[in-house]
């Protein structure tokens, strides 16, 4: 389908598991995607999209650097004269107990997940406000609505913050003359991608994400399954369609029924 033909879309963390699926889904709808990420992963994701006939360019873009975020927005303006959709997907999933974790680790998770989301949004807003239209989709987590298992306090705190900035900005824009810019969060549950399947080192030895899901989470998920990255991506696409213009300030769980709020 080409429901977003001609639209300019920026995806931060677009070289990762979920980000790549999101970039591909937007390209599949006819949008031109600017994939931002660290290292070569952005170019790999963009090249894969182009190989399928989609439109994508890559940019090395670190969400801890405001100038990189401004460069992403400037690239959209230069290439397309607009910026229709921003998806903030860059994330860091360091684990560690709050009581023993190094402060540097705590700060780096907040820096990427929360402050990085802020920087990407801050850089995109001038263009969207000038247009009077835009869609901002933040990738939070179900751990933005609940505590974890005690190993991910910084991550949980950062994702609560992501939902907070999403809601606050939706209220701000909607009431300050910009109802055409919507801001919503997607809260994925355990997803078969990136940090959801990365091998995690534990005292009992390395374990796969699948094993962790089977052992600890599966019984609590009504659908008894992990999410697929494409399912997260299709919800991001939906939040960019004209049909979703009235949805703003929401944090949508895509988690097989794990969290029902
Ligand atoms: N996989 C899951 O189970 C799951 C569940 C809930 C939420 N999420 C969220 O989804 C998003 C994507 O996660 P994923 O599972 O695809 O993992 P991933 O590690 O594959 O993707 C994260 C991406 O962010 C990039 N990134 C990290 N630091 C960055 C920085 N400073 N600047 C720019 N990019 C940076 C990484 O290079 C990577 O490509 C994250 O925000 C994560 O918190 C994932």
Short mmCIF file of C-alpha atoms and ligand atoms in Angstrom, two decimals:
data_model
loop_
_atom_site.label_atom_id
_atom_site.label_comp_id
_atom_site.label_asym_id
_atom_site.label_seq_id
_atom_site.Cartn_x
_atom_site.Cartn_y
_atom_site.Cartn_z
CA UNK A 1 0.00 0.00 0.00
CA UNK A 2 1.11 3.59 -0.31
CA UNK A 3 -0.92 5.37 2.31
CA UNK A 4 1.99 7.65 3.25
CA UNK A 5 3.29 8.43 -0.22
CA UNK A 6 5.43 11.55 -0.33
CA UNK A 7 5.79 11.82 3.44
CA UNK A 8 9.17 12.42 5.06
CA UNK A 9 9.87 10.21 8.07
CA UNK A 10 12.80 10.25 10.50
CA UNK A 11 13.49 7.16 12.63
CA UNK A 12 16.14 7.38 15.37
CA UNK A 13 17.68 4.04 16.28
CA UNK A 14 16.46 2.95 12.85
CA UNK A 15 19.30 0.45 12.46
CA UNK A 16 18.18 -1.67 15.43
CA UNK A 17 15.68 -4.52 15.53
CA UNK A 18 12.40 -2.65 16.05
CA UNK A 19 13.67 0.55 14.41
CA UNK A 20 14.57 -1.30 11.23
CA UNK A 21 11.08 -2.85 11.08
CA UNK A 22 9.55 0.59 11.58
CA UNK A 23 11.67 2.19 8.85
CA UNK A 24 10.77 -0.67 6.49
CA UNK A 25 7.05 -0.41 7.27
CA UNK A 26 6.99 3.33 6.53
CA UNK A 27 8.93 2.80 3.30
CA UNK A 28 6.43 0.09 2.40
CA UNK A 29 3.71 2.75 2.64
CA UNK A 30 5.50 4.95 0.12
CA UNK A 31 7.20 7.29 2.61
CA UNK A 32 10.79 8.52 2.26
CA UNK A 33 12.65 7.42 5.34
CA UNK A 34 15.70 8.95 6.97
CA UNK A 35 17.28 6.26 9.11
CA UNK A 36 19.44 7.54 11.94
CA UNK A 37 21.63 5.37 14.15
CA UNK A 38 25.17 4.86 15.41
CA UNK A 39 27.88 3.32 13.22
CA UNK A 40 27.03 1.49 10.03
CA UNK A 41 23.69 0.05 11.11
CA UNK A 42 21.71 2.98 9.68
CA UNK A 43 23.24 2.49 6.23
CA UNK A 44 22.59 -1.26 6.37
CA UNK A 45 18.91 -0.65 7.17
CA UNK A 46 18.54 2.01 4.47
CA UNK A 47 20.28 -0.17 1.88
CA UNK A 48 17.93 -3.08 2.68
CA UNK A 49 14.93 -0.80 2.14
CA UNK A 50 16.31 0.50 -1.16
CA UNK A 51 16.97 -3.09 -2.29
CA UNK A 52 13.22 -3.71 -1.84
CA UNK A 53 12.40 -0.67 -3.96
CA UNK A 54 11.72 1.68 -1.07
CA UNK A 55 13.08 5.18 -0.45
CA UNK A 56 15.58 5.53 2.38
CA UNK A 57 18.75 7.40 3.24
CA UNK A 58 20.97 6.86 6.24
CA UNK A 59 22.63 9.26 8.64
CA UNK A 60 24.97 8.59 11.50
CA UNK A 61 23.05 10.22 14.29
CA UNK A 62 23.76 9.91 17.99
CA UNK A 63 20.76 10.92 20.13
CA UNK A 64 23.13 12.16 22.85
CA UNK A 65 24.24 14.93 20.45
CA UNK A 66 21.75 17.74 19.82
CA UNK A 67 23.60 18.74 16.64
CA UNK A 68 23.09 15.23 15.21
CA UNK A 69 19.35 15.48 15.87
CA UNK A 70 19.23 18.91 14.23
CA UNK A 71 21.09 17.44 11.24
CA UNK A 72 18.41 14.73 10.85
CA UNK A 73 15.63 17.31 10.78
CA UNK A 74 17.67 19.51 8.40
CA UNK A 75 18.17 16.54 6.08
CA UNK A 76 14.41 16.03 5.90
CA UNK A 77 13.89 19.73 5.15
CA UNK A 78 16.62 19.79 2.52
CA UNK A 79 15.58 16.59 0.73
CA UNK A 80 11.82 16.86 1.06
CA UNK A 81 11.01 20.39 2.22
CA UNK A 82 9.11 18.90 5.18
CA UNK A 83 9.15 16.50 8.11
CA UNK A 84 5.92 14.58 8.57
CA UNK A 85 6.76 11.85 11.07
CA UNK A 86 9.36 11.40 13.79
CA UNK A 87 9.75 8.00 15.43
CA UNK A 88 12.13 7.97 18.40
CA UNK A 89 13.32 4.40 18.69
CA UNK A 90 16.95 4.70 19.86
CA UNK A 91 17.34 2.93 23.17
CA UNK A 92 19.79 1.38 25.56
CA UNK A 93 18.88 -1.59 27.75
CA UNK A 94 21.64 -1.86 30.34
CA UNK A 95 20.66 -4.03 33.28
CA UNK A 96 21.83 -3.62 36.86
CA UNK A 97 20.49 -3.36 40.39
CA UNK A 98 19.92 0.20 41.53
CA UNK A 99 21.75 -0.46 44.79
CA UNK A 100 24.96 -1.55 43.11
CA UNK A 101 24.86 -0.08 39.62
CA UNK A 102 27.51 2.48 38.68
CA UNK A 103 26.16 5.99 38.45
CA UNK A 104 27.68 6.22 34.97
CA UNK A 105 25.49 3.32 33.77
CA UNK A 106 22.38 4.90 35.28
CA UNK A 107 23.18 8.20 33.59
CA UNK A 108 23.89 6.65 30.18
CA UNK A 109 20.50 4.89 30.10
CA UNK A 110 18.69 8.12 31.00
CA UNK A 111 20.86 10.03 28.54
CA UNK A 112 19.97 7.84 25.57
CA UNK A 113 16.40 6.77 26.33
CA UNK A 114 14.95 9.92 27.88
CA UNK A 115 17.23 12.83 27.02
CA UNK A 116 17.77 11.37 23.53
CA UNK A 117 14.01 11.30 22.98
CA UNK A 118 13.81 14.93 24.11
CA UNK A 119 16.63 15.98 21.74
CA UNK A 120 15.09 14.27 18.71
CA UNK A 121 11.70 15.85 19.40
CA UNK A 122 13.20 19.28 20.12
CA UNK A 123 15.01 19.22 16.78
CA UNK A 124 11.92 18.14 14.80
CA UNK A 125 9.44 20.55 16.36
CA UNK A 126 10.36 23.81 14.54
CA UNK A 127 9.64 22.20 11.14
CA UNK A 128 6.43 20.53 12.30
CA UNK A 129 5.22 23.73 13.99
CA UNK A 130 5.93 25.75 10.83
CA UNK A 131 3.92 23.17 8.84
CA UNK A 132 1.18 23.03 11.47
CA UNK A 133 1.25 19.27 11.10
CA UNK A 134 3.28 16.26 12.16
CA UNK A 135 3.23 12.95 13.95
CA UNK A 136 5.60 12.11 16.77
CA UNK A 137 5.75 8.48 17.87
CA UNK A 138 7.95 7.64 20.84
CA UNK A 139 8.96 4.05 21.52
CA UNK A 140 8.57 3.56 25.26
CA UNK A 141 7.94 0.10 26.78
CA UNK A 142 5.47 -1.67 29.03
CA UNK A 143 8.24 -1.00 31.57
CA UNK A 144 7.22 2.65 31.26
CA UNK A 145 4.05 1.69 33.12
CA UNK A 146 5.25 -0.83 35.70
CA UNK A 147 8.32 -1.90 37.67
CA UNK A 148 10.63 -4.56 36.27
CA UNK A 149 12.25 -7.53 37.95
CA UNK A 150 14.74 -5.41 39.84
CA UNK A 151 17.52 -5.41 37.27
CA UNK A 152 16.37 -2.55 35.13
CA UNK A 153 15.63 0.45 37.34
CA UNK A 154 17.31 2.98 35.08
CA UNK A 155 15.50 1.56 32.06
CA UNK A 156 12.15 1.60 33.87
CA UNK A 157 12.72 5.19 35.02
CA UNK A 158 13.74 6.30 31.52
CA UNK A 159 10.68 4.73 29.90
CA UNK A 160 8.32 6.26 32.48
CA UNK A 161 9.96 9.54 31.46
CA UNK A 162 9.37 8.84 27.77
CA UNK A 163 5.66 8.40 28.43
CA UNK A 164 5.75 11.58 30.53
CA UNK A 165 7.27 13.73 27.79
CA UNK A 166 4.83 12.21 25.28
CA UNK A 167 1.78 13.15 27.35
CA UNK A 168 3.08 16.58 28.36
CA UNK A 169 3.96 17.54 24.80
CA UNK A 170 0.61 16.33 23.44
CA UNK A 171 -1.17 18.56 25.95
CA UNK A 172 1.15 21.46 25.19
CA UNK A 173 0.83 21.30 21.39
CA UNK A 174 -2.89 20.54 21.34
CA UNK A 175 -3.72 23.48 23.55
CA UNK A 176 -1.19 25.96 22.15
CA UNK A 177 -2.47 26.12 18.59
CA UNK A 178 -0.95 22.96 17.12
CA UNK A 179 -3.71 20.35 17.10
CA UNK A 180 -2.31 19.02 13.80
CA UNK A 181 0.75 17.63 15.58
CA UNK A 182 0.01 14.45 17.50
CA UNK A 183 2.33 12.83 20.02
CA UNK A 184 1.88 9.22 21.10
CA UNK A 185 3.97 6.48 22.67
CA UNK A 186 4.03 2.82 21.77
CA UNK A 187 4.75 0.51 24.68
CA UNK A 188 6.04 -2.78 23.32
CA UNK A 189 6.06 -5.85 25.49
CA UNK A 190 8.78 -8.47 25.12
CA UNK A 191 9.58 -8.30 21.40
CA UNK A 192 11.51 -10.72 19.19
CA UNK A 193 14.12 -8.13 18.16
CA UNK A 194 17.21 -6.33 19.37
CA UNK A 195 17.31 -6.12 23.14
CA UNK A 196 14.43 -8.61 23.42
CA UNK A 197 16.55 -11.42 22.00
CA UNK A 198 20.06 -10.33 22.93
CA UNK A 199 21.88 -12.86 25.06
CA UNK A 200 21.88 -11.69 28.64
CA UNK A 201 24.69 -12.70 30.93
CA UNK A 202 23.49 -14.04 34.26
CA UNK A 203 25.04 -15.90 37.18
CA UNK A 204 23.66 -19.11 35.70
CA UNK A 205 25.39 -18.33 32.41
CA UNK A 206 24.27 -16.62 29.25
CA UNK A 207 20.59 -16.95 28.42
CA UNK A 208 18.67 -16.05 25.33
CA UNK A 209 15.87 -13.51 25.44
CA UNK A 210 13.52 -16.29 24.37
CA UNK A 211 14.53 -18.39 27.38
CA UNK A 212 14.00 -15.45 29.73
CA UNK A 213 10.58 -14.84 28.20
CA UNK A 214 9.60 -18.52 28.48
CA UNK A 215 10.73 -18.74 32.07
CA UNK A 216 9.59 -15.49 33.61
CA UNK A 217 7.12 -13.64 31.42
CA UNK A 218 5.11 -16.06 29.32
CA UNK A 219 2.60 -17.03 32.00
CA UNK A 220 1.79 -13.38 32.61
CA UNK A 221 1.08 -12.63 28.94
CA UNK A 222 -2.47 -13.63 27.98
CA UNK A 223 -1.47 -14.33 24.38
CA UNK A 224 1.50 -16.42 25.64
CA UNK A 225 3.84 -15.09 22.99
CA UNK A 226 6.49 -12.50 22.27
CA UNK A 227 5.61 -9.62 19.97
CA UNK A 228 7.07 -9.44 16.48
CA UNK A 229 8.86 -6.19 15.49
CA UNK A 230 6.52 -5.84 12.50
CA UNK A 231 3.55 -5.61 14.86
CA UNK A 232 5.14 -2.64 16.64
CA UNK A 233 5.94 -1.11 13.24
CA UNK A 234 2.35 -1.36 11.99
CA UNK A 235 1.07 0.49 15.05
CA UNK A 236 3.62 3.25 14.36
CA UNK A 237 2.31 3.47 10.78
CA UNK A 238 -1.27 3.63 12.06
CA UNK A 239 -0.35 6.58 14.31
CA UNK A 240 0.83 8.45 11.20
CA UNK A 241 -2.32 7.89 9.13
CA UNK A 242 -5.04 10.54 8.71
CA UNK A 243 -7.46 8.15 10.47
CA UNK A 244 -5.56 8.54 13.75
CA UNK A 245 -5.59 12.36 13.81
CA UNK A 246 -7.69 12.40 17.00
CA UNK A 247 -5.33 10.16 18.95
CA UNK A 248 -2.78 12.14 20.95
CA UNK A 249 -1.12 11.84 24.34
CA UNK A 250 -1.70 8.09 24.41
CA UNK A 251 0.65 5.30 25.39
CA UNK A 252 -0.50 2.21 23.47
CA UNK A 253 0.54 -1.18 24.75
CA UNK A 254 1.48 -3.71 22.07
CA UNK A 255 2.21 -6.59 24.36
CA UNK A 256 -0.20 -9.49 23.92
CA UNK A 257 -2.30 -8.23 26.83
CA UNK A 258 0.51 -8.16 29.41
CA UNK A 259 -0.36 -4.68 30.76
CA UNK A 260 -3.97 -3.54 30.57
CA UNK A 261 -3.79 0.17 31.32
N1 LIG B 1 12.91 -5.63 22.12
C1 LIG B 1 12.07 -5.47 23.14
O1 LIG B 1 11.61 -6.45 23.77
C2 LIG B 1 11.59 -4.08 23.52
C3 LIG B 1 10.50 -3.96 24.40
C4 LIG B 1 10.05 -2.70 24.77
C5 LIG B 1 10.65 -1.57 24.26
N2 LIG B 1 11.71 -1.70 23.41
C6 LIG B 1 12.31 -0.45 22.90
O2 LIG B 1 12.36 -0.50 21.50
C7 LIG B 1 13.45 0.30 21.04
C8 LIG B 1 14.29 -0.53 20.07
O3 LIG B 1 14.84 -1.64 20.79
P1 LIG B 1 15.31 -2.99 20.10
O4 LIG B 1 14.78 -4.11 20.89
O5 LIG B 1 15.07 -2.93 18.65
O6 LIG B 1 16.87 -2.97 20.43
P2 LIG B 1 18.12 -2.59 19.54
O7 LIG B 1 19.28 -2.59 20.47
O8 LIG B 1 18.19 -3.49 18.35
O9 LIG B 1 17.78 -1.12 19.03
C9 LIG B 1 18.17 0.04 19.68
C10 LIG B 1 18.88 0.91 18.67
O10 LIG B 1 19.20 2.15 19.30
C11 LIG B 1 20.49 2.51 18.86
N3 LIG B 1 21.12 3.43 19.79
C12 LIG B 1 21.62 3.16 21.03
N4 LIG B 1 22.20 4.26 21.52
C13 LIG B 1 22.05 5.24 20.58
C14 LIG B 1 22.44 6.59 20.50
N5 LIG B 1 23.15 7.18 21.48
N6 LIG B 1 22.11 7.28 19.39
C15 LIG B 1 21.43 6.70 18.38
N7 LIG B 1 21.05 5.42 18.38
C16 LIG B 1 21.36 4.70 19.49
C17 LIG B 1 21.25 1.20 18.75
O11 LIG B 1 22.41 1.35 17.94
C18 LIG B 1 20.20 0.28 18.18
O12 LIG B 1 20.24 0.25 16.78
C19 LIG B 1 14.21 0.75 22.27
O13 LIG B 1 13.83 2.07 22.61
C20 LIG B 1 13.74 -0.22 23.34
O14 LIG B 1 13.83 0.33 24.63
C21 LIG B 1 12.20 -2.92 23.03
#
